[in-house]
């Protein structure tokens, strides 16, 4: 019988990484990426940065030849609605695709804004969303960005840099104070405000009107454009229908991205994957980690031993400032800010036992690299050594 090969659901970094890794090990088996997205695989990180500012249109992950040369078929605009794990068949838009191995790389989608008028707010995940947002920004004088996670901070900065009067509104007194601490939050606020955007913390949005946003203290903020950057939900409906184990709506997988069902793997934002370096499962939403997990899934699906072990990390760009972060991402006990005197800084994060569990840097690349080594080795941050 001919090998039905690999099907990957999703064309983000996890999906493309899985297809690439599988193809490298199985030169002759069919490899197919099926995606609900209508655009050829693209990078999401620029969508809140240079793409939103109109500085580039070129966000393609790989040119079409890259897929052709590898004989990876990409089926777009095809939402998978059913997987029969017994027969090993995926159904999308009425078409049936048999598989030998399946990788669920369905990522995450923006959570709806659960307040009156919430549906008026734009969201930002896909290239189509970014096109809509960029178009709306062209005619907007005022904007409110709701949520000060990295995407909210980046988008607020990009809109402000185009001359839009932007207010970034979030419940934390300082951006990401809960996640990264007050000192880091203060520096993030400075970076956002340097672009001309205003940060309004400790604020709760009550409703979105046609041309304004109303806060629960009665304040009304004018807004030709409203962007909700209030977090994402994993796209785990298919995984759920297959009876896969979910935790916080993410698919629980092993370090090789295998699920409990033979031949089915999950990777990227939809996965809650075991990291063999951390010794526990981690929920991460970063580009490089999604790609790494996809590569592991593709290799494992092709029968090779592979595990996810690296320290998760990402860069965010707020205006023209690159802030870099390495962390296991599941909390810390203590944080220590080190100012470098030239505007740069490092925040070291450690656990109760003194080991380094995170590092956040701005203009301090040596610390970023050193931080990764210390986290991997389970050693204390340099600032905590006696
Ligand atoms: C605006 C923006 C900026 C970002 N910037 C950064 C950054 O600077 N650094 C960083 O590390 N991370 C950044 N991220 C996060 C990063 O993009 C994600 O962590 C990453 O894309 C996750 O990859 P993934 O492959 O798991 O999922 P996704 O990229 O979400 O891809 C999932 C794919 O699955 C498809 N899909 C879903 N359901 C179905 C279905 N039923 N059938 C078929 N297809 C389906 C979707 O259409 C999509 O193609 C950013 C994200 C956004 C939105």
CSV table of C-alpha atoms and ligand atoms in Angstrom, one decimal:
chain,number,residue,atom,x,y,z
A,1,UNK,CA,0.0,0.0,0.0
A,2,UNK,CA,1.3,3.5,-0.8
A,3,UNK,CA,2.3,5.6,2.2
A,4,UNK,CA,-0.4,8.2,2.7
A,5,UNK,CA,2.2,10.4,4.3
A,6,UNK,CA,1.8,13.5,6.5
A,7,UNK,CA,-1.1,15.9,6.9
A,8,UNK,CA,-0.5,19.1,8.9
A,9,UNK,CA,-3.5,21.2,9.9
A,10,UNK,CA,-2.4,24.9,10.0
A,11,UNK,CA,0.0,27.0,8.0
A,12,UNK,CA,1.7,28.9,10.8
A,13,UNK,CA,5.3,28.3,12.0
A,14,UNK,CA,4.4,25.0,13.7
A,15,UNK,CA,2.7,23.6,10.6
A,16,UNK,CA,5.3,24.7,8.2
A,17,UNK,CA,8.1,23.5,10.5
A,18,UNK,CA,6.4,20.1,10.9
A,19,UNK,CA,6.1,19.7,7.1
A,20,UNK,CA,9.7,20.7,6.5
A,21,UNK,CA,11.1,18.3,9.1
A,22,UNK,CA,9.0,15.4,7.9
A,23,UNK,CA,9.9,16.0,4.3
A,24,UNK,CA,13.6,16.1,5.1
A,25,UNK,CA,13.3,12.6,6.5
A,26,UNK,CA,10.7,11.1,4.1
A,27,UNK,CA,11.7,12.3,0.6
A,28,UNK,CA,9.0,10.2,-1.1
A,29,UNK,CA,5.9,10.4,1.1
A,30,UNK,CA,3.1,12.9,0.4
A,31,UNK,CA,3.2,16.0,2.6
A,32,UNK,CA,0.2,18.3,2.7
A,33,UNK,CA,-0.5,21.4,4.8
A,34,UNK,CA,-4.3,22.2,5.0
A,35,UNK,CA,-5.1,25.7,6.3
A,36,UNK,CA,-8.2,27.7,7.0
A,37,UNK,CA,-6.1,30.8,6.2
A,38,UNK,CA,-6.5,32.1,2.6
A,39,UNK,CA,-3.0,33.6,2.4
A,40,UNK,CA,0.1,31.7,1.6
A,41,UNK,CA,2.2,31.0,4.8
A,42,UNK,CA,3.4,34.3,6.2
A,43,UNK,CA,5.2,35.8,9.3
A,44,UNK,CA,2.8,37.1,11.9
A,45,UNK,CA,5.4,39.2,13.9
A,46,UNK,CA,5.6,42.1,11.4
A,47,UNK,CA,1.8,42.4,11.4
A,48,UNK,CA,1.9,44.6,14.5
A,49,UNK,CA,5.2,46.2,13.6
A,50,UNK,CA,6.6,47.3,10.2
A,51,UNK,CA,3.6,45.9,8.2
A,52,UNK,CA,1.2,47.9,10.3
A,53,UNK,CA,3.3,51.0,9.8
A,54,UNK,CA,3.1,50.4,6.0
A,55,UNK,CA,6.9,49.9,5.8
A,56,UNK,CA,6.7,46.5,4.2
A,57,UNK,CA,4.2,44.3,2.4
A,58,UNK,CA,6.6,41.4,2.2
A,59,UNK,CA,5.7,39.0,5.0
A,60,UNK,CA,5.9,35.7,3.1
A,61,UNK,CA,7.4,32.9,5.2
A,62,UNK,CA,8.9,31.2,2.1
A,63,UNK,CA,8.4,31.9,-1.6
A,64,UNK,CA,6.1,29.5,-3.4
A,65,UNK,CA,9.1,27.7,-5.0
A,66,UNK,CA,10.3,26.7,-1.5
A,67,UNK,CA,7.1,24.6,-1.2
A,68,UNK,CA,7.3,23.3,-4.8
A,69,UNK,CA,11.0,22.3,-4.4
A,70,UNK,CA,10.1,20.3,-1.3
A,71,UNK,CA,6.9,18.9,-2.9
A,72,UNK,CA,4.9,20.2,0.1
A,73,UNK,CA,1.3,20.8,-1.1
A,74,UNK,CA,-0.4,23.8,0.6
A,75,UNK,CA,-4.2,23.7,0.6
A,76,UNK,CA,-5.6,27.2,1.5
A,77,UNK,CA,-9.0,28.4,2.6
A,78,UNK,CA,-9.8,24.9,3.8
A,79,UNK,CA,-11.0,24.7,7.4
A,80,UNK,CA,-10.7,21.1,8.6
A,81,UNK,CA,-14.1,20.2,10.2
A,82,UNK,CA,-13.6,16.5,10.9
A,83,UNK,CA,-10.8,14.0,11.6
A,84,UNK,CA,-11.5,10.2,11.6
A,85,UNK,CA,-8.7,8.8,13.7
A,86,UNK,CA,-9.8,5.2,13.0
A,87,UNK,CA,-9.8,5.5,9.2
A,88,UNK,CA,-7.0,8.2,9.3
A,89,UNK,CA,-8.9,10.6,7.1
A,90,UNK,CA,-9.2,14.4,7.4
A,91,UNK,CA,-12.2,16.2,6.0
A,92,UNK,CA,-12.1,19.9,4.9
A,93,UNK,CA,-14.8,21.6,2.9
A,94,UNK,CA,-16.2,18.3,1.7
A,95,UNK,CA,-12.8,16.9,0.5
A,96,UNK,CA,-11.3,13.9,2.2
A,97,UNK,CA,-7.5,13.5,2.7
A,98,UNK,CA,-6.0,10.3,4.0
A,99,UNK,CA,-3.0,10.5,6.3
A,100,UNK,CA,-0.4,8.2,7.9
A,101,UNK,CA,0.6,10.8,10.5
A,102,UNK,CA,-1.3,14.0,11.5
A,103,UNK,CA,0.1,17.2,13.1
A,104,UNK,CA,-2.4,19.5,14.7
A,105,UNK,CA,-0.9,23.0,14.3
A,106,UNK,CA,-4.1,25.0,14.6
A,107,UNK,CA,-2.6,27.8,16.7
A,108,UNK,CA,-4.9,30.2,18.5
A,109,UNK,CA,-7.5,32.9,17.7
A,110,UNK,CA,-8.2,36.2,19.4
A,111,UNK,CA,-10.6,35.9,22.2
A,112,UNK,CA,-13.9,37.8,21.6
A,113,UNK,CA,-14.2,41.0,23.6
A,114,UNK,CA,-17.0,40.1,26.0
A,115,UNK,CA,-18.5,43.6,26.6
A,116,UNK,CA,-21.3,45.6,24.9
A,117,UNK,CA,-20.2,46.7,21.5
A,118,UNK,CA,-17.1,44.3,21.7
A,119,UNK,CA,-17.8,43.1,18.2
A,120,UNK,CA,-17.0,46.6,16.9
A,121,UNK,CA,-13.4,46.2,18.0
A,122,UNK,CA,-10.9,45.0,15.4
A,123,UNK,CA,-8.6,42.0,16.2
A,124,UNK,CA,-5.2,41.1,15.0
A,125,UNK,CA,-4.1,37.6,14.2
A,126,UNK,CA,-4.1,37.0,10.4
A,127,UNK,CA,-2.8,38.9,7.5
A,128,UNK,CA,-6.4,39.7,6.5
A,129,UNK,CA,-6.9,41.2,10.0
A,130,UNK,CA,-3.7,43.3,9.6
A,131,UNK,CA,-4.9,44.5,6.2
A,132,UNK,CA,-8.2,45.7,7.7
A,133,UNK,CA,-6.4,47.3,10.6
A,134,UNK,CA,-3.9,49.1,8.4
A,135,UNK,CA,-6.7,50.3,6.2
A,136,UNK,CA,-8.6,51.6,9.2
A,137,UNK,CA,-5.5,53.4,10.5
A,138,UNK,CA,-5.1,55.4,7.3
A,139,UNK,CA,-8.3,57.3,8.0
A,140,UNK,CA,-8.2,57.3,11.8
A,141,UNK,CA,-7.3,60.3,13.9
A,142,UNK,CA,-7.8,58.6,17.3
A,143,UNK,CA,-7.4,55.0,18.4
A,144,UNK,CA,-7.9,52.9,21.5
A,145,UNK,CA,-5.9,49.7,21.9
A,146,UNK,CA,-7.3,47.5,24.6
A,147,UNK,CA,-4.8,45.2,26.3
A,148,UNK,CA,-1.1,45.8,26.9
A,149,UNK,CA,0.4,42.4,26.1
A,150,UNK,CA,3.2,42.5,23.6
A,151,UNK,CA,0.9,42.7,20.6
A,152,UNK,CA,-1.1,45.6,22.2
A,153,UNK,CA,2.1,47.5,23.0
A,154,UNK,CA,3.5,46.9,19.6
A,155,UNK,CA,0.3,47.9,17.7
A,156,UNK,CA,-0.2,51.0,19.9
A,157,UNK,CA,3.3,52.1,19.1
A,158,UNK,CA,3.0,51.4,15.4
A,159,UNK,CA,-0.3,53.3,15.2
A,160,UNK,CA,1.1,56.3,17.1
A,161,UNK,CA,4.2,56.4,14.8
A,162,UNK,CA,1.8,57.0,12.0
A,163,UNK,CA,0.4,60.1,13.7
A,164,UNK,CA,-2.7,58.5,15.2
A,165,UNK,CA,-3.6,59.7,18.7
A,166,UNK,CA,-3.5,56.4,20.6
A,167,UNK,CA,-4.5,55.4,24.1
A,168,UNK,CA,-3.4,52.0,25.2
A,169,UNK,CA,-5.8,50.8,27.9
A,170,UNK,CA,-5.2,47.9,30.3
A,171,UNK,CA,-6.2,46.7,33.7
A,172,UNK,CA,-2.6,46.5,35.0
A,173,UNK,CA,-1.3,49.7,36.5
A,174,UNK,CA,1.8,49.3,34.2
A,175,UNK,CA,2.0,47.2,31.0
A,176,UNK,CA,2.4,43.5,31.8
A,177,UNK,CA,3.0,44.2,35.5
A,178,UNK,CA,1.5,40.9,36.6
A,179,UNK,CA,3.6,38.9,34.2
A,180,UNK,CA,7.0,40.8,34.3
A,181,UNK,CA,6.9,43.0,37.5
A,182,UNK,CA,6.6,46.7,38.1
A,183,UNK,CA,10.1,47.7,37.1
A,184,UNK,CA,9.8,46.0,33.7
A,185,UNK,CA,6.3,47.5,33.4
A,186,UNK,CA,7.6,51.0,34.0
A,187,UNK,CA,10.3,50.5,31.3
A,188,UNK,CA,7.7,49.1,28.8
A,189,UNK,CA,5.4,52.0,29.5
A,190,UNK,CA,8.3,54.4,28.7
A,191,UNK,CA,9.0,52.6,25.4
A,192,UNK,CA,5.4,52.8,24.4
A,193,UNK,CA,5.1,56.4,25.4
A,194,UNK,CA,8.2,57.3,23.5
A,195,UNK,CA,6.4,56.5,20.3
A,196,UNK,CA,3.7,59.1,21.2
A,197,UNK,CA,1.0,56.6,22.5
A,198,UNK,CA,-0.5,57.2,25.9
A,199,UNK,CA,-0.8,54.4,28.5
A,200,UNK,CA,-3.8,54.3,30.7
A,201,UNK,CA,-3.5,51.7,33.3
A,202,UNK,CA,-5.8,50.3,36.1
A,203,UNK,CA,-8.6,50.9,33.5
A,204,UNK,CA,-11.5,48.6,32.7
A,205,UNK,CA,-13.3,49.1,29.4
A,206,UNK,CA,-17.1,48.9,29.8
A,207,UNK,CA,-18.3,49.2,26.3
A,208,UNK,CA,-17.3,50.0,22.7
A,209,UNK,CA,-19.4,52.7,21.0
A,210,UNK,CA,-19.4,53.7,17.3
A,211,UNK,CA,-16.7,56.3,17.8
A,212,UNK,CA,-15.5,56.0,21.4
A,213,UNK,CA,-14.7,53.6,24.2
A,214,UNK,CA,-16.3,53.9,27.6
A,215,UNK,CA,-14.5,53.0,30.8
A,216,UNK,CA,-16.1,51.8,34.0
A,217,UNK,CA,-15.2,55.0,35.8
A,218,UNK,CA,-17.3,57.0,33.2
A,219,UNK,CA,-14.4,58.2,31.1
A,220,UNK,CA,-15.1,58.3,27.4
A,221,UNK,CA,-12.1,58.0,25.0
A,222,UNK,CA,-12.6,59.1,21.4
A,223,UNK,CA,-11.8,56.3,19.0
A,224,UNK,CA,-12.1,56.2,15.3
A,225,UNK,CA,-10.5,52.8,15.6
A,226,UNK,CA,-10.5,50.2,18.4
A,227,UNK,CA,-8.2,47.3,18.5
A,228,UNK,CA,-8.8,44.5,21.1
A,229,UNK,CA,-5.5,42.8,21.9
A,230,UNK,CA,-6.9,41.0,24.9
A,231,UNK,CA,-5.4,37.5,24.4
A,232,UNK,CA,-6.1,34.4,22.5
A,233,UNK,CA,-7.9,31.0,22.8
A,234,UNK,CA,-6.2,27.8,21.5
A,235,UNK,CA,-8.0,26.4,18.4
A,236,UNK,CA,-8.5,23.0,20.0
A,237,UNK,CA,-12.0,22.0,18.8
A,238,UNK,CA,-10.7,19.3,16.5
A,239,UNK,CA,-8.4,17.9,19.2
A,240,UNK,CA,-11.4,18.0,21.6
A,241,UNK,CA,-13.5,16.0,19.1
A,242,UNK,CA,-10.8,13.4,18.9
A,243,UNK,CA,-10.9,13.0,22.7
A,244,UNK,CA,-7.3,14.2,23.1
A,245,UNK,CA,-6.4,15.3,26.6
A,246,UNK,CA,-6.8,19.1,27.0
A,247,UNK,CA,-5.5,21.4,29.7
A,248,UNK,CA,-6.7,25.0,29.7
A,249,UNK,CA,-8.0,24.2,26.1
A,250,UNK,CA,-4.5,23.2,25.0
A,251,UNK,CA,-3.6,19.8,23.7
A,252,UNK,CA,-1.4,17.9,26.2
A,253,UNK,CA,1.6,16.5,24.4
A,254,UNK,CA,4.9,14.8,25.3
A,255,UNK,CA,8.3,16.2,24.5
A,256,UNK,CA,8.1,14.6,21.0
A,257,UNK,CA,4.8,16.3,20.6
A,258,UNK,CA,2.9,13.0,20.5
A,259,UNK,CA,-0.6,12.9,21.8
A,260,UNK,CA,-2.2,9.9,23.4
A,261,UNK,CA,-3.5,8.8,20.0
A,262,UNK,CA,-1.2,6.8,17.7
A,263,UNK,CA,0.0,8.9,14.7
A,264,UNK,CA,-1.4,12.2,16.0
A,265,UNK,CA,0.9,15.1,17.1
A,266,UNK,CA,0.2,18.6,18.2
A,267,UNK,CA,2.6,21.6,18.2
A,268,UNK,CA,2.7,25.4,18.6
A,269,UNK,CA,0.2,27.7,20.4
A,270,UNK,CA,-2.4,24.9,20.5
A,271,UNK,CA,-0.1,22.6,22.4
A,272,UNK,CA,0.8,22.2,26.1
A,273,UNK,CA,4.1,20.5,25.5
A,274,UNK,CA,6.5,18.8,27.8
A,275,UNK,CA,9.9,20.6,27.7
A,276,UNK,CA,12.6,18.2,28.7
A,277,UNK,CA,14.9,21.1,29.7
A,278,UNK,CA,12.3,22.4,32.1
A,279,UNK,CA,11.1,19.0,33.2
A,280,UNK,CA,7.5,20.1,32.9
A,281,UNK,CA,4.9,21.2,30.4
A,282,UNK,CA,4.9,24.8,29.3
A,283,UNK,CA,2.3,26.9,27.6
A,284,UNK,CA,4.1,29.3,25.2
A,285,UNK,CA,2.9,31.6,22.5
A,286,UNK,CA,6.1,32.5,20.6
A,287,UNK,CA,7.0,32.2,17.0
A,288,UNK,CA,10.4,30.4,17.3
A,289,UNK,CA,9.1,27.9,19.8
A,290,UNK,CA,6.1,27.1,17.6
A,291,UNK,CA,8.5,26.4,14.8
A,292,UNK,CA,10.8,24.4,17.0
A,293,UNK,CA,7.9,22.3,18.2
A,294,UNK,CA,6.7,21.8,14.7
A,295,UNK,CA,10.1,20.6,13.7
A,296,UNK,CA,10.1,18.1,16.6
A,297,UNK,CA,6.6,16.9,15.6
A,298,UNK,CA,7.6,16.4,12.0
A,299,UNK,CA,10.7,14.5,12.9
A,300,UNK,CA,8.8,12.3,15.4
A,301,UNK,CA,6.1,11.7,12.9
A,302,UNK,CA,8.7,10.5,10.5
A,303,UNK,CA,9.9,8.0,13.1
A,304,UNK,CA,13.0,9.9,14.5
A,305,UNK,CA,13.7,10.5,18.1
A,306,UNK,CA,13.2,14.2,18.8
A,307,UNK,CA,12.3,16.3,21.8
A,308,UNK,CA,11.6,19.9,22.6
A,309,UNK,CA,14.1,21.1,25.2
A,310,UNK,CA,15.2,24.7,24.5
A,311,UNK,CA,14.4,27.7,26.7
A,312,UNK,CA,11.4,29.5,25.2
A,313,UNK,CA,12.0,33.1,24.1
A,314,UNK,CA,11.1,35.9,21.8
A,315,UNK,CA,11.8,39.5,20.8
A,316,UNK,CA,9.3,42.2,20.8
A,317,UNK,CA,9.7,45.5,19.0
A,318,UNK,CA,8.0,48.5,20.5
A,319,UNK,CA,8.6,51.4,18.0
A,320,UNK,CA,12.2,50.9,17.2
A,321,UNK,CA,13.1,49.3,20.6
A,322,UNK,CA,13.9,45.5,20.6
A,323,UNK,CA,13.1,43.9,24.0
A,324,UNK,CA,14.2,40.3,24.3
A,325,UNK,CA,12.9,37.7,26.7
A,326,UNK,CA,13.9,34.2,27.6
A,327,UNK,CA,11.9,32.4,30.2
A,328,UNK,CA,10.2,29.1,31.1
A,329,UNK,CA,7.2,31.4,31.3
A,330,UNK,CA,5.4,29.9,34.2
A,331,UNK,CA,6.2,32.4,36.9
A,332,UNK,CA,9.0,33.6,39.2
A,333,UNK,CA,9.6,34.4,42.8
A,334,UNK,CA,12.0,37.3,42.6
A,335,UNK,CA,13.0,39.9,40.0
A,336,UNK,CA,16.0,42.2,40.0
A,337,UNK,CA,16.4,45.1,37.6
A,338,UNK,CA,19.8,46.2,36.5
A,339,UNK,CA,20.1,49.5,34.7
A,340,UNK,CA,23.0,49.8,32.3
A,341,UNK,CA,23.3,53.6,32.3
A,342,UNK,CA,22.8,54.0,28.6
A,343,UNK,CA,19.0,53.4,28.7
A,344,UNK,CA,19.5,49.7,28.4
A,345,UNK,CA,18.4,47.3,31.2
A,346,UNK,CA,18.2,43.7,32.2
A,347,UNK,CA,15.6,42.1,34.5
A,348,UNK,CA,16.7,38.8,36.0
A,349,UNK,CA,13.9,36.5,37.3
A,350,UNK,CA,14.6,33.6,39.7
A,351,UNK,CA,12.6,30.9,41.3
A,352,UNK,CA,12.2,30.2,45.1
A,353,UNK,CA,15.3,27.9,44.9
A,354,UNK,CA,17.4,30.7,43.5
A,355,UNK,CA,17.7,29.3,39.9
A,356,UNK,CA,17.3,31.7,37.0
A,357,UNK,CA,13.9,31.2,35.3
A,358,UNK,CA,13.8,34.3,33.1
A,359,UNK,CA,15.7,37.3,31.7
A,360,UNK,CA,14.3,40.4,30.0
A,361,UNK,CA,16.7,42.7,28.2
A,362,UNK,CA,16.8,45.9,26.3
A,363,UNK,CA,20.1,46.8,24.7
A,364,UNK,CA,21.8,44.1,26.7
A,365,UNK,CA,22.4,41.2,24.3
A,366,UNK,CA,25.1,39.6,26.3
A,367,UNK,CA,22.7,39.2,29.3
A,368,UNK,CA,20.1,37.8,26.9
A,369,UNK,CA,22.5,35.1,25.8
A,370,UNK,CA,23.9,34.5,29.3
A,371,UNK,CA,20.4,34.3,30.6
A,372,UNK,CA,19.6,31.5,28.3
A,373,UNK,CA,22.6,29.6,29.5
A,374,UNK,CA,21.8,30.2,33.2
A,375,UNK,CA,18.2,29.1,32.8
A,376,UNK,CA,19.3,26.0,30.9
A,377,UNK,CA,21.9,25.2,33.6
A,378,UNK,CA,19.5,26.0,36.5
A,379,UNK,CA,22.0,28.4,38.0
A,380,UNK,CA,21.3,31.7,39.8
A,381,UNK,CA,21.3,35.0,38.1
A,382,UNK,CA,24.7,36.9,38.3
A,383,UNK,CA,23.1,39.6,40.5
A,384,UNK,CA,22.1,37.0,43.1
A,385,UNK,CA,25.6,35.5,43.6
A,386,UNK,CA,27.1,36.3,46.9
B,1,LIG,C1,0.4,40.4,15.3
B,1,LIG,C2,1.2,39.3,16.0
B,1,LIG,C3,2.6,39.6,16.3
B,1,LIG,C4,3.3,38.7,16.9
B,1,LIG,N1,4.6,38.9,17.2
B,1,LIG,C5,5.4,38.0,17.7
B,1,LIG,C6,6.8,38.3,18.0
B,1,LIG,O1,7.3,39.4,17.7
B,1,LIG,N2,7.6,37.3,18.5
B,1,LIG,C7,7.0,36.0,18.8
B,1,LIG,O2,7.7,35.2,19.2
B,1,LIG,N3,5.7,35.8,18.6
B,1,LIG,C8,4.9,36.7,18.0
B,1,LIG,N4,3.6,36.4,17.8
B,1,LIG,C9,3.1,35.1,18.2
B,1,LIG,C10,3.3,34.1,17.1
B,1,LIG,O3,2.9,34.6,15.9
B,1,LIG,C11,2.6,32.8,17.4
B,1,LIG,O4,3.1,32.3,18.7
B,1,LIG,C12,2.7,31.8,16.3
B,1,LIG,O5,2.2,32.2,15.1
B,1,LIG,C13,2.1,30.4,16.7
B,1,LIG,O6,2.3,29.6,15.7
B,1,LIG,P1,1.3,28.3,15.4
B,1,LIG,O7,1.9,27.7,14.1
B,1,LIG,O8,1.2,27.5,16.6
B,1,LIG,O9,-0.1,28.9,15.1
B,1,LIG,P2,-0.6,30.0,14.1
B,1,LIG,O10,0.5,30.8,13.6
B,1,LIG,O11,-1.8,30.7,14.8
B,1,LIG,O12,-1.2,29.2,12.9
B,1,LIG,C14,-2.3,28.3,13.1
B,1,LIG,C15,-2.8,28.0,11.7
B,1,LIG,O13,-3.9,27.0,11.8
B,1,LIG,C16,-5.0,27.3,11.0
B,1,LIG,N5,-6.2,26.7,11.5
B,1,LIG,C17,-6.8,26.9,12.6
B,1,LIG,N6,-7.9,26.0,12.7
B,1,LIG,C18,-7.9,25.3,11.6
B,1,LIG,C19,-8.8,24.3,11.0
B,1,LIG,N7,-9.8,23.9,11.7
B,1,LIG,N8,-8.5,23.9,9.8
B,1,LIG,C20,-7.5,24.3,9.0
B,1,LIG,N9,-6.6,25.3,9.5
B,1,LIG,C21,-6.8,25.8,10.8
B,1,LIG,C22,-4.9,28.8,11.0
B,1,LIG,O14,-5.6,29.4,9.9
B,1,LIG,C23,-3.4,29.1,10.9
B,1,LIG,O15,-3.0,29.0,9.6
B,1,LIG,C24,2.8,37.4,17.2
B,1,LIG,C25,1.4,37.1,16.9
B,1,LIG,C26,0.7,38.1,16.3
B,1,LIG,C27,-0.8,37.8,15.9
